[in-house]
mmCIF file of C-alpha atoms in Angstrom:
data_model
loop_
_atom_site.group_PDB
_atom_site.id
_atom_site.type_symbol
_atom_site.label_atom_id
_atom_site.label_comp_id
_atom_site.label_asym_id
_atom_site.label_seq_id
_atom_site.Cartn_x
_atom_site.Cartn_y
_atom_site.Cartn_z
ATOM 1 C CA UNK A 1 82.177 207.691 88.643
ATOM 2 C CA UNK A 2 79.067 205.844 87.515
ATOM 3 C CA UNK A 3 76.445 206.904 84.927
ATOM 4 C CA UNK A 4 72.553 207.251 85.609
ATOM 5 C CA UNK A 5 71.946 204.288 84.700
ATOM 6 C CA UNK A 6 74.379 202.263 86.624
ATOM 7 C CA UNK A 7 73.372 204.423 89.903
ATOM 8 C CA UNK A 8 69.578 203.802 88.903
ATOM 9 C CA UNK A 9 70.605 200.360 89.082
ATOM 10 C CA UNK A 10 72.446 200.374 92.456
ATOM 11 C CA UNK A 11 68.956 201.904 93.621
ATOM 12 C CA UNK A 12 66.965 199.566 92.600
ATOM 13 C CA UNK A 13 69.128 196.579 93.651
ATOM 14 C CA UNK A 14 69.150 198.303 97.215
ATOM 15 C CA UNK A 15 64.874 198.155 96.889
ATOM 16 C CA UNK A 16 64.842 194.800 95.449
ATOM 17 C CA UNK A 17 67.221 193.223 98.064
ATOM 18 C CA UNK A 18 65.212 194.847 101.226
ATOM 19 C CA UNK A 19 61.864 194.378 99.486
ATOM 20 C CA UNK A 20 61.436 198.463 98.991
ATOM 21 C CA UNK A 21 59.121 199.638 96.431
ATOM 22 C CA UNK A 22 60.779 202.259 94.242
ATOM 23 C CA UNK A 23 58.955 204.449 92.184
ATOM 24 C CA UNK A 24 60.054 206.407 89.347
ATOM 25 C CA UNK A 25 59.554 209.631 91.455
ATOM 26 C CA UNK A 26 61.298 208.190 94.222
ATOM 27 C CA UNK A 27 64.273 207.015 92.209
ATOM 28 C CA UNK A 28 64.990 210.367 90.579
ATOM 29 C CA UNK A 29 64.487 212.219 94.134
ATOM 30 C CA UNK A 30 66.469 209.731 95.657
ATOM 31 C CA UNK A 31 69.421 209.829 92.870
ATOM 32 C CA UNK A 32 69.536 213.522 93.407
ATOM 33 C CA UNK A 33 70.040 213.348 96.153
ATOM 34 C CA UNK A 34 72.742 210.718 96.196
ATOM 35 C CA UNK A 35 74.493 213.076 93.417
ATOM 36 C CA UNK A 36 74.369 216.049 96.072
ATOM 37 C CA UNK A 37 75.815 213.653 98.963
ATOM 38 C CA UNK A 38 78.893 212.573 96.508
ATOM 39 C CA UNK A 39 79.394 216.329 95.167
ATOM 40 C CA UNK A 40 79.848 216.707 99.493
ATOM 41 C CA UNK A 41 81.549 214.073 100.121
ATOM 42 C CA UNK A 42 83.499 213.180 97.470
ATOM 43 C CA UNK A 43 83.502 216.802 95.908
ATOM 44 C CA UNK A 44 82.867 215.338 92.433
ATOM 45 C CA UNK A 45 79.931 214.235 90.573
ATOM 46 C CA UNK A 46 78.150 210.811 90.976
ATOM 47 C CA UNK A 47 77.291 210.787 87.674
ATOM 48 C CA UNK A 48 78.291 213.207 84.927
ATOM 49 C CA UNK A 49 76.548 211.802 81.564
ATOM 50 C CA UNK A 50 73.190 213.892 82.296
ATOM 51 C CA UNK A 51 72.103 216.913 83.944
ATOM 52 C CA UNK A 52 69.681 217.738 86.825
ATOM 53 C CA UNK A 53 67.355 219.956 85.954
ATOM 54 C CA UNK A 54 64.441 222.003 87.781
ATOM 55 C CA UNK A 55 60.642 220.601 86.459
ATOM 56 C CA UNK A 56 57.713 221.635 88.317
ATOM 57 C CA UNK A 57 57.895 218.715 91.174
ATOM 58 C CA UNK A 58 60.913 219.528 91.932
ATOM 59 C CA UNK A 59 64.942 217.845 90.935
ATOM 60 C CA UNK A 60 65.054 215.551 87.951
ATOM 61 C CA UNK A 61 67.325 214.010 85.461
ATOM 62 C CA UNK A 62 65.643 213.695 82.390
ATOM 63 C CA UNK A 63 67.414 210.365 80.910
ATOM 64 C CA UNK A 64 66.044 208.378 84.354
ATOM 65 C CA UNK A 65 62.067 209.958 84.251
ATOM 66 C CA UNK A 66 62.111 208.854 80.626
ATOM 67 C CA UNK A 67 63.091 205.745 80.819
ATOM 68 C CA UNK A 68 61.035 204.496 83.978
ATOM 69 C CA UNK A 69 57.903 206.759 83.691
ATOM 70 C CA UNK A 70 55.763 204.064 81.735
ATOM 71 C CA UNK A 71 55.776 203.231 85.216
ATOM 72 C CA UNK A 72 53.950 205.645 86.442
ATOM 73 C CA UNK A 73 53.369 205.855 90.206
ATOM 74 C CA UNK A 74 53.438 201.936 90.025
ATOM 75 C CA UNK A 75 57.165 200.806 91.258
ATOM 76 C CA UNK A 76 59.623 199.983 89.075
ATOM 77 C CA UNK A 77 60.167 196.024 87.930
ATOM 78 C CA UNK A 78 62.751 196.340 85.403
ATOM 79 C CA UNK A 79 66.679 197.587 85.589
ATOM 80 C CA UNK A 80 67.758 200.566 83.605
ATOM 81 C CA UNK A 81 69.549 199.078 80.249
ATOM 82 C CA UNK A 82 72.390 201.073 78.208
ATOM 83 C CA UNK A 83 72.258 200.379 74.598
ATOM 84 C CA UNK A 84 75.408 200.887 72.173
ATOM 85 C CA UNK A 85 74.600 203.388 69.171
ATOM 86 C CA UNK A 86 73.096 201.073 67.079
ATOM 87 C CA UNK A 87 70.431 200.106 69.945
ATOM 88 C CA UNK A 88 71.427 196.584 68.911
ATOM 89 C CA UNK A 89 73.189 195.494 72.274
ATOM 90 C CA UNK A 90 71.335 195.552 75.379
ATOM 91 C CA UNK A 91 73.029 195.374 78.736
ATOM 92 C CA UNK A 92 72.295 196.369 82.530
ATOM 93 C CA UNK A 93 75.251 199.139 83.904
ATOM 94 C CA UNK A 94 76.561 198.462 87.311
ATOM 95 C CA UNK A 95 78.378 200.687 89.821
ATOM 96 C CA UNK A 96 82.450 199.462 90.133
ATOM 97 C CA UNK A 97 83.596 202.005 91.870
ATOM 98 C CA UNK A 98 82.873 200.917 96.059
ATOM 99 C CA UNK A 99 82.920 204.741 96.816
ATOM 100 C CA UNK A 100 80.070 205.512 94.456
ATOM 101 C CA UNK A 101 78.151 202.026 96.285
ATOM 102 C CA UNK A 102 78.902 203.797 99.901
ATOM 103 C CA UNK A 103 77.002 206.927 98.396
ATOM 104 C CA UNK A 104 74.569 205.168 97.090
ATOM 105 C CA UNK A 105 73.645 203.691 100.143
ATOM 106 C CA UNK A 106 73.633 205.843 102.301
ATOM 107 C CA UNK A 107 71.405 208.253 100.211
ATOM 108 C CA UNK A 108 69.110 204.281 100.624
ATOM 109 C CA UNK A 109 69.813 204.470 104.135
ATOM 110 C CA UNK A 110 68.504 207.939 105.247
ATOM 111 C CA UNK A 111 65.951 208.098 102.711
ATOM 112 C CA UNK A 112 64.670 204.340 102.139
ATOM 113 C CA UNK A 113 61.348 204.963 104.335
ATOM 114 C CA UNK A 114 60.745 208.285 102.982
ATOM 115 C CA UNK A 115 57.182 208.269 100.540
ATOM 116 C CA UNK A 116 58.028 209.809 97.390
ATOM 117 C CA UNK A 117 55.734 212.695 97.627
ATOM 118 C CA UNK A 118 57.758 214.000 101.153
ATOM 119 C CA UNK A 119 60.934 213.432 99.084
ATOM 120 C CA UNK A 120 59.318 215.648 96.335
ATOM 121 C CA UNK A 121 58.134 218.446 98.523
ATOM 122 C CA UNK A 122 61.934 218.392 100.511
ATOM 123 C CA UNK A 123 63.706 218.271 97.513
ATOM 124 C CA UNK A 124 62.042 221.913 96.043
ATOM 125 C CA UNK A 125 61.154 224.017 99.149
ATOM 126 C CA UNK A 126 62.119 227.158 99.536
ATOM 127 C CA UNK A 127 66.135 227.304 100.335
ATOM 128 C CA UNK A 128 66.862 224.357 97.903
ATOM 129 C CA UNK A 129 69.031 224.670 94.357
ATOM 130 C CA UNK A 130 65.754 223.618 93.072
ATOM 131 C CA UNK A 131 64.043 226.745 94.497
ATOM 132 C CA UNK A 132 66.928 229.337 93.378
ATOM 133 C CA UNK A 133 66.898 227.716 89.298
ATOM 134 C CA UNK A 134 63.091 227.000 88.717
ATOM 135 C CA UNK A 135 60.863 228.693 86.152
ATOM 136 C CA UNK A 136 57.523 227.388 85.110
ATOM 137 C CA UNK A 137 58.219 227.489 81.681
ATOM 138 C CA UNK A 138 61.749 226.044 81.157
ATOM 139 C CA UNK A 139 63.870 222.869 82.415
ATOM 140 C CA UNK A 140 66.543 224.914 83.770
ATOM 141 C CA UNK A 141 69.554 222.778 84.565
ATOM 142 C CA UNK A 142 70.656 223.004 88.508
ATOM 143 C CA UNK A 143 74.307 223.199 88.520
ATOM 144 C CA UNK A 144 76.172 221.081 90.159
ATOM 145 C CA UNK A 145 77.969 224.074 92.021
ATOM 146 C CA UNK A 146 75.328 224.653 93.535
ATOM 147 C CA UNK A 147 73.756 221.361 94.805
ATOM 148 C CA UNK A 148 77.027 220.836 96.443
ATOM 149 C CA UNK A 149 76.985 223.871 98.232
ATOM 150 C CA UNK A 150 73.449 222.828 99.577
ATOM 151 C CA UNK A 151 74.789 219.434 100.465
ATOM 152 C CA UNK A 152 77.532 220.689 102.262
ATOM 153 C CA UNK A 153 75.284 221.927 104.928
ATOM 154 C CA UNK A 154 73.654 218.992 104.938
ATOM 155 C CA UNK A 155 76.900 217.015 105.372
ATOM 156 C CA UNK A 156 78.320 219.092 108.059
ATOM 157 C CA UNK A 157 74.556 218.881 110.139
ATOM 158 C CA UNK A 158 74.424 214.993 109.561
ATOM 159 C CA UNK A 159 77.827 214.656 111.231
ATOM 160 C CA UNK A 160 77.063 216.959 113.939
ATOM 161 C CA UNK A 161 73.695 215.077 114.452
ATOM 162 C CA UNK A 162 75.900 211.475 114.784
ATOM 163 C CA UNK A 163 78.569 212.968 116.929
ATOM 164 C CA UNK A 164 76.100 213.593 119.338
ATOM 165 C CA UNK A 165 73.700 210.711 119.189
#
């Protein structure tokens, strides 16, 4: 299991090796959505060292917007950097675990060419864990629980999809 910022990172290699702009938006949709995939297909947790939580766009875990929203809507040049708890020693996570990579990628994969607005409006329509844990005036967290039960129906539509393409 990785953290957010060593799956922020596996993003953002993935844009910088095929010359993909990522935005902070994008990268939070997109990591949700790579967290929902693994709680599918894996049935555990991507990452577990923050929560995703319901803001008004939609899905977003709060370490990741911080860190990369001086950003803006401008893409992100920089890797995510993990600090030890004196914020003396700076370093730049990476994903060991090949599972977590195969996730990763293939949340890249269906998603890569997807502008970060669609992936905004998809990610909190009606139907979504989004949808069913939003309130205007709070940051509720969506549980996990749930996002995998919304990703299961993904999963099992994806496969039927490839089986018969």
């Amino acid at each position: 299991m990785g953290t957010t910022s060593s799956v922020a990172n596996e993003f953002l290699k993935l844009s910088e090796n095929s010359n993909s702009e990522l935005t902070n938006m994008k990268l939070v949709k997109m990591m949700y959505i790579a967290q929902g995939l693994c709680l599918s297909i894996l049935e555990r947790p991507l990452f577990n060292d923050d929560t995703i939580e319901a803001w008004k766009y939609g899905p977003v875990i709060p370490s990741i917007y911080h860190e990369f929203k001086h950003f803006k809507s401008d893409p992100i040049t920089s890797k995510s950097v993990a600090t030890d708890s004196n914020w003396e020693s700076f370093s730049e996570p990476t994903l060991i675990n090949e599972e977590d990579k195969k996730i990763v990628k293939l949340a890249w994969n269906l998603y890569k060419d997807t502008p970060a607005k669609e992936l905004a409006m998809s990610t909190h329509r009606s139907g979504t864990p989004w949808s069913f844990t939003y309130n205007p005036y709070e940051n509720n967290v969506i549980p996990n629980s749930l996002i995998k039960k919304y990703y299961d129906k993904f999963v099992t539509n994806l496969e039927k999809y490839l089986k018969s393409a």
